[in-house]
Short mmCIF file of C-alpha atoms and ligand atoms in Angstrom, two decimals:
data_model
loop_
_atom_site.label_atom_id
_atom_site.label_comp_id
_atom_site.label_asym_id
_atom_site.label_seq_id
_atom_site.Cartn_x
_atom_site.Cartn_y
_atom_site.Cartn_z
CA MET E 1 -22.69 -101.21 -34.31
CA PRO E 2 -25.49 -99.00 -35.70
CA GLU E 3 -25.25 -97.92 -39.32
CA ARG E 4 -25.17 -94.41 -40.76
CA ILE E 5 -28.05 -92.18 -39.58
CA THR E 6 -29.32 -89.06 -41.34
CA LEU E 7 -32.05 -87.16 -39.50
CA TYR E 8 -34.38 -84.89 -41.47
CA THR E 9 -35.59 -82.35 -38.98
CA ALA E 10 -36.83 -78.77 -38.45
CA LYS E 11 -36.11 -76.62 -35.41
CA ILE E 12 -39.68 -75.37 -35.12
CA CYS E 13 -41.17 -78.87 -34.95
CA PRO E 14 -41.85 -80.56 -31.59
CA PHE E 15 -42.14 -83.99 -33.21
CA ALA E 16 -38.72 -83.60 -34.82
CA GLN E 17 -37.19 -82.50 -31.53
CA ARG E 18 -38.27 -85.82 -30.03
CA ALA E 19 -35.98 -87.65 -32.45
CA GLU E 20 -33.16 -85.18 -31.77
CA ILE E 21 -33.45 -85.65 -28.00
CA ALA E 22 -33.41 -89.44 -28.39
CA LEU E 23 -30.27 -89.28 -30.54
CA ALA E 24 -28.64 -86.90 -28.05
CA GLU E 25 -29.49 -89.21 -25.13
CA ALA E 26 -27.96 -92.10 -27.05
CA LYS E 27 -24.90 -89.99 -27.90
CA ALA E 28 -25.44 -91.24 -31.44
CA GLU E 29 -23.42 -90.01 -34.37
CA PHE E 30 -25.73 -88.72 -37.06
CA THR E 31 -26.06 -86.15 -39.81
CA PRO E 32 -28.84 -83.63 -39.20
CA PHE E 33 -30.50 -81.99 -42.19
CA GLN E 34 -32.88 -79.06 -41.72
CA ILE E 35 -36.01 -79.13 -43.86
CA ASP E 36 -37.60 -75.75 -44.50
CA LEU E 37 -41.25 -76.59 -43.93
CA SER E 38 -42.43 -73.53 -45.83
CA ASN E 39 -40.36 -74.47 -48.86
CA LYS E 40 -39.76 -78.21 -48.79
CA PRO E 41 -37.24 -79.61 -51.27
CA GLU E 42 -38.97 -81.42 -54.13
CA TRP E 43 -36.97 -84.62 -53.45
CA TYR E 44 -38.07 -84.89 -49.81
CA ALA E 45 -41.46 -86.62 -50.19
CA PRO E 46 -40.54 -88.99 -53.03
CA LYS E 47 -37.13 -89.94 -51.67
CA VAL E 48 -37.45 -89.73 -47.87
CA ASN E 49 -40.96 -89.47 -46.42
CA PRO E 50 -44.07 -89.83 -48.63
CA ALA E 51 -46.07 -88.12 -45.87
CA SER E 52 -43.80 -85.11 -46.46
CA LYS E 53 -43.33 -84.56 -42.72
CA VAL E 54 -40.41 -84.28 -40.34
CA PRO E 55 -38.87 -86.06 -38.57
CA ALA E 56 -37.58 -88.87 -40.77
CA ILE E 57 -34.44 -90.98 -40.68
CA ALA E 58 -32.43 -92.49 -43.51
CA TYR E 59 -30.66 -95.48 -42.01
CA GLY E 60 -27.72 -97.33 -43.54
CA GLY E 61 -26.74 -97.32 -47.17
CA PRO E 62 -23.72 -95.62 -48.73
CA GLU E 63 -22.33 -92.26 -47.65
CA VAL E 64 -24.25 -89.65 -49.65
CA PRO E 65 -25.04 -85.95 -49.21
CA PRO E 66 -28.28 -85.70 -47.18
CA ASP E 67 -29.99 -83.84 -50.03
CA GLN E 68 -29.27 -86.78 -52.34
CA PRO E 69 -30.69 -89.67 -50.30
CA SER E 70 -29.71 -93.12 -51.47
CA PRO E 71 -32.41 -95.63 -52.41
CA GLU E 72 -30.28 -98.14 -50.48
CA SER E 73 -30.91 -96.57 -47.07
CA VAL E 74 -34.00 -97.53 -45.09
CA LYS E 75 -36.39 -94.61 -44.61
CA LEU E 76 -38.25 -94.38 -41.32
CA ALA E 77 -40.73 -91.81 -40.02
CA GLU E 78 -43.11 -90.90 -37.15
CA SER E 79 -41.46 -89.36 -34.11
CA LEU E 80 -42.47 -91.98 -31.55
CA VAL E 81 -41.40 -94.78 -33.88
CA LEU E 82 -38.04 -93.05 -34.29
CA VAL E 83 -37.60 -92.64 -30.53
CA GLU E 84 -38.18 -96.38 -30.06
CA PHE E 85 -35.89 -97.12 -33.01
CA VAL E 86 -33.08 -95.13 -31.36
CA ALA E 87 -33.83 -96.94 -28.08
CA ASP E 88 -33.52 -100.28 -29.89
CA LEU E 89 -30.28 -99.29 -31.64
CA PHE E 90 -28.79 -98.00 -28.38
CA PRO E 91 -30.17 -100.18 -25.58
CA ASN E 92 -27.78 -98.64 -23.06
CA SER E 93 -29.22 -95.17 -23.65
CA GLY E 94 -31.91 -95.80 -21.00
CA ILE E 95 -34.56 -94.34 -23.31
CA LEU E 96 -36.62 -97.50 -22.81
CA SER E 97 -36.11 -99.51 -19.66
CA SER E 98 -35.42 -103.23 -19.98
CA ASP E 99 -38.03 -103.82 -17.27
CA PRO E 100 -41.41 -104.74 -18.85
CA VAL E 101 -43.44 -102.87 -16.22
CA THR E 102 -41.44 -99.65 -16.64
CA ARG E 103 -41.69 -99.99 -20.43
CA ALA E 104 -45.47 -100.31 -20.14
CA GLN E 105 -45.61 -97.29 -17.80
CA THR E 106 -43.50 -95.31 -20.26
CA ARG E 107 -45.88 -96.13 -23.10
CA PHE E 108 -48.92 -95.41 -20.92
CA PHE E 109 -47.59 -91.93 -20.14
CA ILE E 110 -46.90 -91.32 -23.84
CA GLU E 111 -50.45 -92.44 -24.66
CA GLY E 112 -51.84 -89.80 -22.27
CA VAL E 113 -49.63 -87.10 -23.76
CA SER E 114 -50.69 -88.07 -27.30
CA SER E 115 -54.41 -88.54 -26.74
CA LYS E 116 -55.09 -85.87 -24.11
CA LEU E 117 -52.47 -83.18 -23.61
CA ILE E 118 -51.38 -82.50 -27.20
CA PRO E 119 -54.95 -82.26 -28.63
CA ALA E 120 -56.04 -79.99 -25.74
CA TRP E 121 -52.98 -77.79 -26.26
CA TYR E 122 -53.53 -77.40 -30.02
CA ALA E 123 -57.25 -76.72 -29.50
CA TYR E 124 -56.39 -73.87 -27.11
CA PHE E 125 -53.37 -72.56 -29.02
CA LEU E 126 -54.64 -72.79 -32.61
CA ARG E 127 -58.42 -72.56 -32.20
CA GLY E 128 -58.86 -70.60 -28.96
CA ALA E 129 -60.86 -73.43 -27.35
CA SER E 130 -61.64 -73.34 -23.64
CA VAL E 131 -58.60 -73.37 -21.37
CA ASP E 132 -60.48 -75.72 -19.04
CA ASP E 133 -59.83 -78.68 -21.33
CA LEU E 134 -56.12 -77.84 -21.25
CA TYR E 135 -56.17 -77.73 -17.45
CA THR E 136 -58.02 -81.06 -17.32
CA ALA E 137 -55.41 -82.69 -19.58
CA ALA E 138 -52.56 -81.14 -17.59
CA GLU E 139 -54.12 -82.43 -14.37
CA TYR E 140 -54.26 -85.92 -15.86
CA VAL E 141 -50.58 -85.81 -16.92
CA GLN E 142 -49.57 -84.42 -13.53
CA SER E 143 -51.45 -87.25 -11.81
CA LEU E 144 -49.18 -89.75 -13.59
CA LEU E 145 -45.98 -88.15 -12.30
CA PRO E 146 -44.15 -89.63 -9.33
CA ALA E 147 -43.47 -87.32 -6.34
CA GLU E 148 -40.13 -86.37 -7.85
CA GLY E 149 -37.93 -87.11 -10.85
CA PHE E 150 -38.99 -87.87 -14.39
CA ALA E 151 -42.20 -89.49 -15.62
CA VAL E 152 -41.21 -93.06 -14.82
CA GLY E 153 -38.30 -92.26 -12.51
CA LYS E 154 -35.24 -92.13 -14.73
CA PHE E 155 -35.29 -89.99 -17.89
CA SER E 156 -37.02 -91.97 -20.67
CA ALA E 157 -39.03 -91.92 -23.89
CA ALA E 158 -41.96 -90.62 -21.81
CA ASP E 159 -40.07 -87.40 -21.08
CA ILE E 160 -38.87 -87.19 -24.68
CA ALA E 161 -42.49 -87.37 -25.86
CA ILE E 162 -43.69 -84.42 -23.77
CA ALA E 163 -40.73 -82.03 -23.40
CA PRO E 164 -40.83 -80.43 -26.89
CA PHE E 165 -44.54 -79.68 -26.47
CA LEU E 166 -44.20 -78.15 -23.00
CA ALA E 167 -41.33 -76.02 -24.30
CA ARG E 168 -43.33 -74.72 -27.25
CA ALA E 169 -46.38 -74.16 -25.02
CA ARG E 170 -44.16 -71.99 -22.81
CA VAL E 171 -42.83 -70.04 -25.80
CA SER E 172 -46.35 -69.49 -27.10
CA LEU E 173 -47.84 -68.52 -23.74
CA VAL E 174 -45.14 -66.22 -22.36
CA ASN E 175 -45.02 -64.40 -25.71
CA GLU E 176 -48.84 -64.32 -26.12
CA ILE E 177 -48.67 -66.10 -29.49
CA GLY E 178 -51.83 -68.04 -30.34
CA LYS E 179 -55.56 -67.81 -30.95
CA TYR E 180 -56.47 -67.51 -27.24
CA PRO E 181 -57.30 -64.01 -25.89
CA GLU E 182 -54.25 -61.74 -25.73
CA GLY E 183 -53.06 -61.32 -22.15
CA ASP E 184 -54.16 -64.81 -21.08
CA GLY E 185 -50.96 -66.55 -22.17
CA LYS E 186 -48.67 -65.51 -19.33
CA LYS E 187 -51.44 -66.21 -16.79
CA VAL E 188 -52.07 -69.68 -18.20
CA TRP E 189 -48.36 -70.58 -18.15
CA ALA E 190 -48.13 -69.35 -14.53
CA ALA E 191 -51.23 -71.39 -13.65
CA LEU E 192 -49.83 -74.51 -15.32
CA THR E 193 -46.58 -74.36 -13.37
CA SER E 194 -47.57 -73.24 -9.85
CA GLY E 195 -50.25 -73.70 -7.19
CA LYS E 196 -52.10 -76.93 -7.91
CA PHE E 197 -49.77 -77.48 -10.87
CA ALA E 198 -46.55 -77.01 -8.86
CA ARG E 199 -45.52 -80.60 -9.53
CA LEU E 200 -45.98 -80.12 -13.29
CA GLY E 201 -43.98 -76.89 -13.03
CA LYS E 202 -41.08 -78.64 -11.31
CA TYR E 203 -41.24 -81.43 -13.90
CA ALA E 204 -41.07 -78.88 -16.74
CA GLU E 205 -38.06 -77.24 -15.08
CA ASP E 206 -36.31 -80.62 -14.82
CA LEU E 207 -37.07 -81.40 -18.46
CA PHE E 208 -35.78 -78.02 -19.69
CA ALA E 209 -32.57 -78.45 -17.66
CA ARG E 210 -31.76 -81.80 -19.26
CA GLU E 211 -28.73 -81.49 -21.58
CA SER E 212 -30.37 -83.50 -24.37
CA PHE E 213 -33.29 -81.06 -24.30
CA SER E 214 -31.37 -77.78 -24.06
CA SER E 215 -28.86 -78.78 -26.74
CA THR E 216 -31.70 -79.48 -29.19
CA PHE E 217 -33.94 -76.49 -28.46
CA ASP E 218 -33.17 -73.13 -30.05
CA GLU E 219 -35.56 -70.94 -28.08
CA ASP E 220 -34.71 -67.78 -29.98
CA TYR E 221 -35.34 -69.47 -33.32
CA VAL E 222 -38.59 -71.09 -32.17
CA THR E 223 -39.87 -67.80 -30.72
CA LYS E 224 -39.20 -65.94 -33.96
CA ALA E 225 -40.61 -68.77 -36.08
CA PHE E 226 -43.75 -68.97 -33.93
CA SER E 227 -44.22 -65.18 -34.15
CA ALA E 228 -43.90 -65.29 -37.92
CA ARG E 229 -46.10 -68.34 -38.41
CA PHE E 230 -48.84 -67.87 -35.82
CA ALA E 231 -48.92 -64.09 -35.14
CA ASP E 232 -52.00 -63.48 -37.27
CA LEU E 233 -54.08 -66.31 -35.73
CA ARG E 234 -56.14 -63.86 -33.64
CA SER E 235 -57.15 -61.75 -36.59
CA LYS E 236 -58.54 -64.75 -38.51
N1 GSH P 301 -47.22 -87.81 -36.39
C1 GSH P 301 -46.03 -87.18 -36.91
C2 GSH P 301 -46.26 -85.68 -37.00
C3 GSH P 301 -45.10 -84.95 -37.65
C4 GSH P 301 -45.52 -83.56 -38.10
O1 GSH P 301 -46.71 -83.23 -38.11
N2 GSH P 301 -44.54 -82.78 -38.50
C5 GSH P 301 -44.87 -81.48 -39.07
C6 GSH P 301 -44.00 -80.37 -38.53
S1 GSH P 301 -44.19 -80.15 -36.80
C7 GSH P 301 -44.64 -81.51 -40.57
O2 GSH P 301 -43.62 -81.98 -41.03
N3 GSH P 301 -45.61 -81.01 -41.32
C8 GSH P 301 -45.51 -80.96 -42.74
C9 GSH P 301 -45.59 -79.58 -43.26
O3 GSH P 301 -45.54 -78.62 -42.47
O4 GSH P 301 -45.67 -79.45 -44.47
C10 GSH P 301 -44.84 -87.52 -36.00
O5 GSH P 301 -45.06 -87.83 -34.83
O6 GSH P 301 -43.71 -87.53 -36.50
#
């Protein structure tokens, strides 16, 4: 029986949503605590995560208010570590297959998302780099997908790793929020989800329809938060 779990999270953050999706898939009981990233509580870094980032988990220890973390709980951080931790705590969640080959394929997909897609997305979104690198990374990810279904067949950690980023890319692009030229966003999202990227588009649809995704994604909040945080990128 897993011990008490407190998740320190923030709705805007794609990394934090990974941990939330994993916990939702596992149907885990946990206490969520929102960290305001623009005004982090002074206790957060010293008592929860020295890197001062979300997500983080306090595991075990006595029952305490989340804003008074106990030194007796174990503190864990890094979204992909937390996803695997939840998979280990809840082996029946299906987050990580028990089959060694499928586990390796899951991690291989995550590696591609981490080393190719996410850097290409941030370069385009935050720095206005060439969209071609984003298309190349998207082509690579699409090439890993099976003809239908999720990244390694059944829903897994691979899908958890990518879904929050695709969702925020959609929010950014359809609302033209980012450093790239205004007017390109909607076109780029359409390009990434149709024509030669039709398979990626169907995959994104399947991800967004998953209950563990939709119940952990507040699109209205993320849209407003993105507008507030990134609206002036083009003028810089
Ligand atoms: N590698 C980390 C990245 C986490 C991360 O960068 N989180 C951001 C929010 S999306 C954060 O907490 N940044 C600290 C800040 O904004 O002060 C992970 O996978 O968990």
